[in-house]
PDB file of C-alpha atoms in Angstrom:
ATOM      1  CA  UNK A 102     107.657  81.709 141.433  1.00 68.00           C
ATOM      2  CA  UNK A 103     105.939  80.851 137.968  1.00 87.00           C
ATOM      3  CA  UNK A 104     104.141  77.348 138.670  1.00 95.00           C
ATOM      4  CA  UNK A 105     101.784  77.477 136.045  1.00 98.00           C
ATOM      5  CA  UNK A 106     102.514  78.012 132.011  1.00 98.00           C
ATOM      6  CA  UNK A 107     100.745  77.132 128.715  1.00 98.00           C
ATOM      7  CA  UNK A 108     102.852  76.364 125.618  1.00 98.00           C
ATOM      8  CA  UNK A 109      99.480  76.260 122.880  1.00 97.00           C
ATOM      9  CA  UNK A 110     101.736  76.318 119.689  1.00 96.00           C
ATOM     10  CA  UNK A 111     102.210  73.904 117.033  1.00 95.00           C
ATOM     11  CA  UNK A 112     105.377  71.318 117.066  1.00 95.00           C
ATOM     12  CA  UNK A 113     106.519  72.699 113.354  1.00 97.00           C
ATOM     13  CA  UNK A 114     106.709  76.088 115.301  1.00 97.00           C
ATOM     14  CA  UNK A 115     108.891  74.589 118.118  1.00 98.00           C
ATOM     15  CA  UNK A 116     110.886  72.521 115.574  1.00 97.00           C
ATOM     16  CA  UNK A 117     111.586  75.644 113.480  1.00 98.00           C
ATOM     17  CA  UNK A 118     112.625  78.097 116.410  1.00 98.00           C
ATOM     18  CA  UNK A 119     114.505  75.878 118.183  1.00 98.00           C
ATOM     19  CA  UNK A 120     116.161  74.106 114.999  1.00 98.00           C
ATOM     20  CA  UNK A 121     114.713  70.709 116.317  1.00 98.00           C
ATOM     21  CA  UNK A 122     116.545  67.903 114.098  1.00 97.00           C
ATOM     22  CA  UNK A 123     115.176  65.089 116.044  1.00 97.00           C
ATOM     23  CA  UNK A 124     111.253  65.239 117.797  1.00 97.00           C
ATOM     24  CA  UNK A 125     110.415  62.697 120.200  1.00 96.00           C
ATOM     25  CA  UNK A 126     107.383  64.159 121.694  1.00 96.00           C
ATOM     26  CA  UNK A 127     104.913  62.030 119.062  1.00 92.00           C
ATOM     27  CA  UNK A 128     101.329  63.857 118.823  1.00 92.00           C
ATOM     28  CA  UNK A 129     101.790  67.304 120.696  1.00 93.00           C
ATOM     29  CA  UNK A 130      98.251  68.606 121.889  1.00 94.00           C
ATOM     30  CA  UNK A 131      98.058  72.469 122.824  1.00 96.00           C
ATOM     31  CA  UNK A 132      98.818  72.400 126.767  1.00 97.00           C
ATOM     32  CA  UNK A 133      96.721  75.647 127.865  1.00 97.00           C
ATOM     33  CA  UNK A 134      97.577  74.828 131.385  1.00 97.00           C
ATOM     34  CA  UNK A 135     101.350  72.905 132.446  1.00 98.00           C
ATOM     35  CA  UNK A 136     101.938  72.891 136.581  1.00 97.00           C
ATOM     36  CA  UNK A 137     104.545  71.100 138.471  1.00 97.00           C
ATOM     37  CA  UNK A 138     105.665  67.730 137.782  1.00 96.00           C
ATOM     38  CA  UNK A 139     103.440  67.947 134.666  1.00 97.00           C
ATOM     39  CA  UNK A 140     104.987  66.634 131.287  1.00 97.00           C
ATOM     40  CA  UNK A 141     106.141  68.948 129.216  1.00 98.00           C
ATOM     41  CA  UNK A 142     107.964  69.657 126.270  1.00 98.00           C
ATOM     42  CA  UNK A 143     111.903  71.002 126.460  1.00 98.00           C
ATOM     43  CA  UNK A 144     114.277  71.034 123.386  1.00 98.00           C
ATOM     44  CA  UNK A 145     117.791  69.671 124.405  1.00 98.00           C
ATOM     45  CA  UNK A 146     121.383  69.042 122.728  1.00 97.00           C
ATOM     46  CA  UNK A 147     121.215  65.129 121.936  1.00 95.00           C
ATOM     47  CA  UNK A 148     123.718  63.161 120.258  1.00 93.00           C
ATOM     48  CA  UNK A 149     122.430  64.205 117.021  1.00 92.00           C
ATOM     49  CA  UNK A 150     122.189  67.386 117.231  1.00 96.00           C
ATOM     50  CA  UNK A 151     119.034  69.208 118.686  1.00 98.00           C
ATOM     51  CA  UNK A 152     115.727  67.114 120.350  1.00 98.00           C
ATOM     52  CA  UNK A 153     112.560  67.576 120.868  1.00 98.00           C
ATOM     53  CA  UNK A 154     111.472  65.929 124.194  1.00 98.00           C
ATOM     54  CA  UNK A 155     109.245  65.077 127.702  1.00 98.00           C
ATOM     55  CA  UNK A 156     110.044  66.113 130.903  1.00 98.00           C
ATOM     56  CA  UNK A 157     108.518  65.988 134.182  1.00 98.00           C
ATOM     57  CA  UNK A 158     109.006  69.833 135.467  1.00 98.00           C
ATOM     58  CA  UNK A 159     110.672  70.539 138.408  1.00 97.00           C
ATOM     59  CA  UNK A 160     114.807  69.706 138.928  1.00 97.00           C
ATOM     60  CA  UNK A 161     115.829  67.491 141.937  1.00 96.00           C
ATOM     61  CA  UNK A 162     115.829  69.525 144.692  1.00 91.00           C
ATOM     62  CA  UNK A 163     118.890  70.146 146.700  1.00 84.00           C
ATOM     63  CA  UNK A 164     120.041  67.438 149.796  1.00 80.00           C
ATOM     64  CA  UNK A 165     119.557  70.152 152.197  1.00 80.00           C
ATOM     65  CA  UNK A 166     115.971  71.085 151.609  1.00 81.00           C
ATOM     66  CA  UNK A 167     115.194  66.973 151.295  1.00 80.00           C
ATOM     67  CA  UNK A 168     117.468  66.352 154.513  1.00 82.00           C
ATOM     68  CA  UNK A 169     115.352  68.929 156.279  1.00 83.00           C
ATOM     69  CA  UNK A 170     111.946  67.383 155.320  1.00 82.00           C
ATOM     70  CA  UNK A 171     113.061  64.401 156.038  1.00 82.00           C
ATOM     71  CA  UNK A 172     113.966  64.979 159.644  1.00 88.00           C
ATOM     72  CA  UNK A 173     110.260  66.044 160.300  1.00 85.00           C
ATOM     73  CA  UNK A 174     109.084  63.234 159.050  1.00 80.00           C
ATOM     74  CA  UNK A 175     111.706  60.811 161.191  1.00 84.00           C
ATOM     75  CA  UNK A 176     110.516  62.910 164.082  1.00 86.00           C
ATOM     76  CA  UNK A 177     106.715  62.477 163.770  1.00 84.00           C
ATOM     77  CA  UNK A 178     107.243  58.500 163.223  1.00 81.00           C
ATOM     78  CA  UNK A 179     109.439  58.694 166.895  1.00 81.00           C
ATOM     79  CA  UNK A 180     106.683  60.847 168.032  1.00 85.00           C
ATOM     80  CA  UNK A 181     104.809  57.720 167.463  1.00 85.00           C
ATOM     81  CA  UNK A 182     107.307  55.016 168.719  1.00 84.00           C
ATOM     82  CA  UNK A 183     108.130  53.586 165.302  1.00 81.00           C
ATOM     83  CA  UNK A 184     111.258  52.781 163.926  1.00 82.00           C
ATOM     84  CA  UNK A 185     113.434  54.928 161.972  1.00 78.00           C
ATOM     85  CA  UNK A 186     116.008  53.562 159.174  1.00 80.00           C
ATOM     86  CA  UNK A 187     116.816  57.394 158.369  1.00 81.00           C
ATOM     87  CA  UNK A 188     119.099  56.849 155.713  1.00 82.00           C
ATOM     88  CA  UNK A 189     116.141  55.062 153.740  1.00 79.00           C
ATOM     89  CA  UNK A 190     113.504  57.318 154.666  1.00 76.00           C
ATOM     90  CA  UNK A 191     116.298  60.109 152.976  1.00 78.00           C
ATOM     91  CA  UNK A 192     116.394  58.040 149.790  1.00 77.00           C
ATOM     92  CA  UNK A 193     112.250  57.724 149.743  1.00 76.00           C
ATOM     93  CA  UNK A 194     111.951  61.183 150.329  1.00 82.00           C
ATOM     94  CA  UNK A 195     109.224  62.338 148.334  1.00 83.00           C
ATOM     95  CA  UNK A 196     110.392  65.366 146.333  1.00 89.00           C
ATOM     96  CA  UNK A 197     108.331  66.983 143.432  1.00 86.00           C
ATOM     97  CA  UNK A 198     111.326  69.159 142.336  1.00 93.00           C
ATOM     98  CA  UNK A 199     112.269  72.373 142.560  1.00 96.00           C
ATOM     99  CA  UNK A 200     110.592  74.624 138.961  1.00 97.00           C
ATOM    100  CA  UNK A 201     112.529  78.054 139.396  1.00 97.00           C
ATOM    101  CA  UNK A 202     115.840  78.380 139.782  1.00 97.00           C
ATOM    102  CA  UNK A 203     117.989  81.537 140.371  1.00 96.00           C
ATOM    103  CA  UNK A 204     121.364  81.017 142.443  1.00 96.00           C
ATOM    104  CA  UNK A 205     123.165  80.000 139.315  1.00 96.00           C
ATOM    105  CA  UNK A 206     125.610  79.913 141.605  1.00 95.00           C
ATOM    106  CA  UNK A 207     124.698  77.468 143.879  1.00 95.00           C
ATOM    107  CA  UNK A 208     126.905  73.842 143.537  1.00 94.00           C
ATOM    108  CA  UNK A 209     124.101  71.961 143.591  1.00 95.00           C
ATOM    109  CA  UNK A 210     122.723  73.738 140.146  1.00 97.00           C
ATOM    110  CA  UNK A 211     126.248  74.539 138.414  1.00 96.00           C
ATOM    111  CA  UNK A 212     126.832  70.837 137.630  1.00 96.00           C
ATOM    112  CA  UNK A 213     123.444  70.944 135.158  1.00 98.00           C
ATOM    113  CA  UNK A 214     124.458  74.412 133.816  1.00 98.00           C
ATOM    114  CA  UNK A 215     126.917  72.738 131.161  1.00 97.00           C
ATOM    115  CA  UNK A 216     125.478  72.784 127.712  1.00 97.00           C
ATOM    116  CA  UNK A 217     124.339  68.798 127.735  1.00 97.00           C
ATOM    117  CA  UNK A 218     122.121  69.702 130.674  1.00 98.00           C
ATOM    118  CA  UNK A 219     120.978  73.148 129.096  1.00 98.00           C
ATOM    119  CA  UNK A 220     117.576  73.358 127.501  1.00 98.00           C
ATOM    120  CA  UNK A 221     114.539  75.679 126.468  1.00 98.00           C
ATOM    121  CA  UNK A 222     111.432  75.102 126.977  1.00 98.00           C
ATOM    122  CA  UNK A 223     108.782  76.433 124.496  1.00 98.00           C
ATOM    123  CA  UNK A 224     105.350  78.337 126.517  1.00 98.00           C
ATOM    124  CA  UNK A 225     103.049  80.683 125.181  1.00 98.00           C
ATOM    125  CA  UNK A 226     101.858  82.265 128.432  1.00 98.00           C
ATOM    126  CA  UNK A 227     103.002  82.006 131.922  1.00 98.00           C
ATOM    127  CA  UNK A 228     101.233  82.889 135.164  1.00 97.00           C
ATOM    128  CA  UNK A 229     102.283  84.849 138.491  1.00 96.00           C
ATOM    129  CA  UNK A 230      99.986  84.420 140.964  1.00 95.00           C
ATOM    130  CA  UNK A 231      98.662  87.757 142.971  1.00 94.00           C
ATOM    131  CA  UNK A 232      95.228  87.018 145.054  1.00 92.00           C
ATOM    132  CA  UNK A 233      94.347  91.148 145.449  1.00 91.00           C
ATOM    133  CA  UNK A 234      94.983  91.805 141.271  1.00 91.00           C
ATOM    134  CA  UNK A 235      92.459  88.292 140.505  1.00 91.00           C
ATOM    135  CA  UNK A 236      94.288  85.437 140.810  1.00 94.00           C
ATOM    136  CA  UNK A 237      96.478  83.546 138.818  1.00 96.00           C
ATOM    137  CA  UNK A 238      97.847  86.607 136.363  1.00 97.00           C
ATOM    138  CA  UNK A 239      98.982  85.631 132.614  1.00 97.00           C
ATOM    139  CA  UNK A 240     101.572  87.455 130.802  1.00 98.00           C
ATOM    140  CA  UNK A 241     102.425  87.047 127.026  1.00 98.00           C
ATOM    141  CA  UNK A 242     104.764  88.772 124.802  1.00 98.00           C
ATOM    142  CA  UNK A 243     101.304  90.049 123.296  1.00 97.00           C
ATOM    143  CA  UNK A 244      97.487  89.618 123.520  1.00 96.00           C
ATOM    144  CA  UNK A 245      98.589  86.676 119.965  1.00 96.00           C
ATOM    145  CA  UNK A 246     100.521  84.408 122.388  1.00 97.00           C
ATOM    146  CA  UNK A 247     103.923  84.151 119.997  1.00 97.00           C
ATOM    147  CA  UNK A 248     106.020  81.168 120.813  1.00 98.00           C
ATOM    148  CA  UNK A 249     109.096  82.290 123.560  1.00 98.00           C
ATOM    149  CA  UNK A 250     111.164  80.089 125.599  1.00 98.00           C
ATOM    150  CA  UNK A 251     112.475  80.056 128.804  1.00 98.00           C
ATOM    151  CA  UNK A 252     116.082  79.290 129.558  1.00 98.00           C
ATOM    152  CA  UNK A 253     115.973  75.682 131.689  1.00 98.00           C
ATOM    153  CA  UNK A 254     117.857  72.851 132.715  1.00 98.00           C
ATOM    154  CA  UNK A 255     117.619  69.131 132.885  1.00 98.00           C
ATOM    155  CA  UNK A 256     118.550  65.828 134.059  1.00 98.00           C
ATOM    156  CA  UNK A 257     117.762  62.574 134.150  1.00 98.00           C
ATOM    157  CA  UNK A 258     117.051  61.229 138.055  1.00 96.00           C
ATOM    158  CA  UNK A 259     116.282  58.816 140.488  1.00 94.00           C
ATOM    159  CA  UNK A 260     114.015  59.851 143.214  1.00 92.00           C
ATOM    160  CA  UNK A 261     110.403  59.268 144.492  1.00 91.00           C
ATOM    161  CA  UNK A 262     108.333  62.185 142.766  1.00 92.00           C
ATOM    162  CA  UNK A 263     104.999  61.055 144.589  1.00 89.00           C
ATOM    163  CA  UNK A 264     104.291  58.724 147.447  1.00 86.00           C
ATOM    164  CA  UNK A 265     102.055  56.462 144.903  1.00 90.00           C
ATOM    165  CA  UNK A 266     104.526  55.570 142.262  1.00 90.00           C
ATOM    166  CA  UNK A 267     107.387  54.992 144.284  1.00 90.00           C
ATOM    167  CA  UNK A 268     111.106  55.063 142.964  1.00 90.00           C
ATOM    168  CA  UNK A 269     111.243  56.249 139.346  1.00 95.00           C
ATOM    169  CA  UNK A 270     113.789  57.587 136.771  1.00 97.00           C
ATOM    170  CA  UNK A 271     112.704  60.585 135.024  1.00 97.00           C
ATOM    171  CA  UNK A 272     113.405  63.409 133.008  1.00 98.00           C
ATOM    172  CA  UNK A 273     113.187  66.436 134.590  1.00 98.00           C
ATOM    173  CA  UNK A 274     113.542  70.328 134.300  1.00 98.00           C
ATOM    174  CA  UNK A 275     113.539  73.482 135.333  1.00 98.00           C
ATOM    175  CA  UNK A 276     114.041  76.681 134.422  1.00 98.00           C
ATOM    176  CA  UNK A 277     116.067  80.315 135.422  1.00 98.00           C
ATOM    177  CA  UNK A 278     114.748  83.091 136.911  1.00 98.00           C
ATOM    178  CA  UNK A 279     115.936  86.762 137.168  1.00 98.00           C
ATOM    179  CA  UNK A 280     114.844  90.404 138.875  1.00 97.00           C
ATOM    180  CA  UNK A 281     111.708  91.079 137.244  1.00 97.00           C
ATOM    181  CA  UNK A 282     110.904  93.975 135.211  1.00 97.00           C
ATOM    182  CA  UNK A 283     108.699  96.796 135.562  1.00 97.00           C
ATOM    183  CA  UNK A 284     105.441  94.572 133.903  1.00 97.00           C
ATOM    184  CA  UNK A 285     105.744  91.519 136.201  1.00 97.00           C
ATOM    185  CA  UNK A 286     107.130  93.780 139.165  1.00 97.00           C
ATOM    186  CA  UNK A 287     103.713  95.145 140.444  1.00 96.00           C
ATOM    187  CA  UNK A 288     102.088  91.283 140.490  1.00 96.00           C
ATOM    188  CA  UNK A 289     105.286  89.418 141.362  1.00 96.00           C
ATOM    189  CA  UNK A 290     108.344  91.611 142.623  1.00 95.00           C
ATOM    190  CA  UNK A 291     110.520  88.756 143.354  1.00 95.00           C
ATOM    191  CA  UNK A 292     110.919  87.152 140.137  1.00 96.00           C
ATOM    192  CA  UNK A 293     110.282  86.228 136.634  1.00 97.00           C
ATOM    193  CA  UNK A 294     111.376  83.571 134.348  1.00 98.00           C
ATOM    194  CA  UNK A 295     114.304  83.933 132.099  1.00 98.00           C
ATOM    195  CA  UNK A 296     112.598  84.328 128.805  1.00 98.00           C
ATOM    196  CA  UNK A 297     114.082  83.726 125.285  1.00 98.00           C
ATOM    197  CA  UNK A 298     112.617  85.104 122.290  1.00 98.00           C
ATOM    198  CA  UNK A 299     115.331  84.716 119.416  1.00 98.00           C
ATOM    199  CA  UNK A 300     116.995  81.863 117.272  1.00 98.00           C
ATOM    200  CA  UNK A 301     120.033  83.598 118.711  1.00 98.00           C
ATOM    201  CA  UNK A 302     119.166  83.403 122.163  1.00 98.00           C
ATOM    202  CA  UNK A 303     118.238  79.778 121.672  1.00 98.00           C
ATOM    203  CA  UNK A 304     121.321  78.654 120.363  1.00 98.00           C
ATOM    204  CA  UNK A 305     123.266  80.987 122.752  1.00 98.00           C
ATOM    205  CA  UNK A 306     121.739  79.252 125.631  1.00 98.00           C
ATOM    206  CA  UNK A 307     122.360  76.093 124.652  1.00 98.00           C
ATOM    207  CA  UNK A 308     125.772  76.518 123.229  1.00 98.00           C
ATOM    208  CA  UNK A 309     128.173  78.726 124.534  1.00 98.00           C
ATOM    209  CA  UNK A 310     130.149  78.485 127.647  1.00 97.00           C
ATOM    210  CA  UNK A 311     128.323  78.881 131.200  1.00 96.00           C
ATOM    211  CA  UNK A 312     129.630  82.125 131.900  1.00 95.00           C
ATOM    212  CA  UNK A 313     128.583  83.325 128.405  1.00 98.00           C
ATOM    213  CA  UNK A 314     125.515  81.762 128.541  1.00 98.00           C
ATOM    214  CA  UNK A 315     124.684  82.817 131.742  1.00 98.00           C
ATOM    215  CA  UNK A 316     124.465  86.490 130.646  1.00 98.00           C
ATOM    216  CA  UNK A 317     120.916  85.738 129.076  1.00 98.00           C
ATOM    217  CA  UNK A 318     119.675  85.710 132.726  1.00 98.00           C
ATOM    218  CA  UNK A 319     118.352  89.281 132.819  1.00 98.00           C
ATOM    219  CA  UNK A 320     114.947  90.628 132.683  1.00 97.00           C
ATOM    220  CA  UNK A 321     112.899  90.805 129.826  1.00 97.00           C
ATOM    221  CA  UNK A 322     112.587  94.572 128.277  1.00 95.00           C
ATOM    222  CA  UNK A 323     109.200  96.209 129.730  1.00 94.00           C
ATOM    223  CA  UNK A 324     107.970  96.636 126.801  1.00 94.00           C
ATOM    224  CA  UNK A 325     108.367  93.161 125.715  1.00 97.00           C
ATOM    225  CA  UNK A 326     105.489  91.752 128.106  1.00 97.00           C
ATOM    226  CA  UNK A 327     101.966  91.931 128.636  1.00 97.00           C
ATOM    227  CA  UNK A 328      99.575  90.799 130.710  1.00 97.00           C
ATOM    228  CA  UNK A 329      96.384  88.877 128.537  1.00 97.00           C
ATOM    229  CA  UNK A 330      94.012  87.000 131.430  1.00 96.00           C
ATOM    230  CA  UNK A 331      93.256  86.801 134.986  1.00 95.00           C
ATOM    231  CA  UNK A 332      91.793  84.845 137.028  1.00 94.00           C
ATOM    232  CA  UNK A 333      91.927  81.848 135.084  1.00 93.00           C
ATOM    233  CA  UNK A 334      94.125  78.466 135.518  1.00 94.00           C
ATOM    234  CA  UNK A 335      94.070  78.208 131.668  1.00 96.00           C
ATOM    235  CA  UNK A 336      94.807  80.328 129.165  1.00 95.00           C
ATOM    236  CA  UNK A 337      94.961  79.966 125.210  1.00 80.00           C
ATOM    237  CA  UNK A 338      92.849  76.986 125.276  1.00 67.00           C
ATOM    238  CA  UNK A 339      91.177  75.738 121.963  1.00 55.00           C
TER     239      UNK A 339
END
């Protein structure tokens, strides 16, 4: 899974990729380092037209995976003799969201896979993690760091993200992932992100039908990737 990204590129560059019309985001510092439930910046279909945004990263995860966690937890508070309201301790769940996703055909992900929950989401560099080849492993579409985007999804929720802020309404995305190719393979041969790297792509994604649009969600040519760092958690810093 890719948990850690850097997106180290001006706003004008987003704006001009992406055809921004409206940005949001106010004063955009480089982010050499994003993680989960880090803000971030996603471009999205708004009301008038194309927006520049925050989002928290990482989509609501499914009722399954939070009804499972939640059962341990209801058990270790028996285990203790307290009392358990389960159906609250479901809703207070903490969940930090879910980053990657790839069963686009999953229920719980095809309701946010219309275009009004589509987005991409600019980055620079994105890391796969591989302990034996150094670490945290960055891959670019060269050793320059162009601006690409990855094909994501959002929605606005109600959840608890962390124990410490309680219930809060967010934006939040993720984004696809596909078979990876033969550059991310040897580091991470489960998956890689969905990666966009045209005006065409962009507006693809985030206009035509889901079956349609859900034909971007292939590798990324090997030739099209590279790896620039290891070993660190930040990359492209300035």
């Amino acid at each position: 899974m890719c948990n850690l990204y850097s997106m180290t590129r001006s706003q004008d560059a987003v704006r001009n990729m992406a055809r921004v019309l409206r940005d949001q985001t106010g004063n955009l510092p480089p982010m050499p380092g994003i993680f989960p439930d880090y803000p971030a910046p996603i471009v999205r279909n708004g009301p008038d037209g194309r927006e520049l945004v925050m989002a928290r990263w990482g989509m609501p995860s499914s009722q399954l995976a939070l009804m499972e966690a939640t059962k341990k937890r209801a058990a270790k508070l028996e285990a203790k003799g307290k009392p358990v309201d389960f159906k609250e301790l479901l809703r207070l769940e903490p969940d930090i969201g879910t980053t990657n996703i790839r069963n686009t055909n999953s229920k719980h992900w095809q309701r946010w896979l219309v275009p009004e929950h589509r987005c991409v989401v600019p980055f620079t560099s994105f890391s796969e993690f591989n302990k034996a080849e150094g670490g945290d492993i960055w891959f670019a579409l060269d050793e320059t760091r162009p601006l690409a985007f990855f094909a994501g999804i959002w929605t606005n929720w109600t959840s608890v993200r962390k124990v410490r802020e309680g219930e809060t309404t967010n934006d939040l995305f993720g984004f696809l992932t596909t078979e990876p190719n033969a550059v991310i393979a040897p580091i991470h041969p489960k998956a890689m992100p969905v990666i966009l790297t045209t005006q065409d792509e962009i507006d693809a994604w985030l206009t035509l039908p889901a079956g349609d649009a859900l034909t971007l969600q292939r590798p990324l040519a090997d030739d099209a990737l590279t790896i620039v760092a290891r070993g660190k958690k930040l990359d492209g810093a300035v």
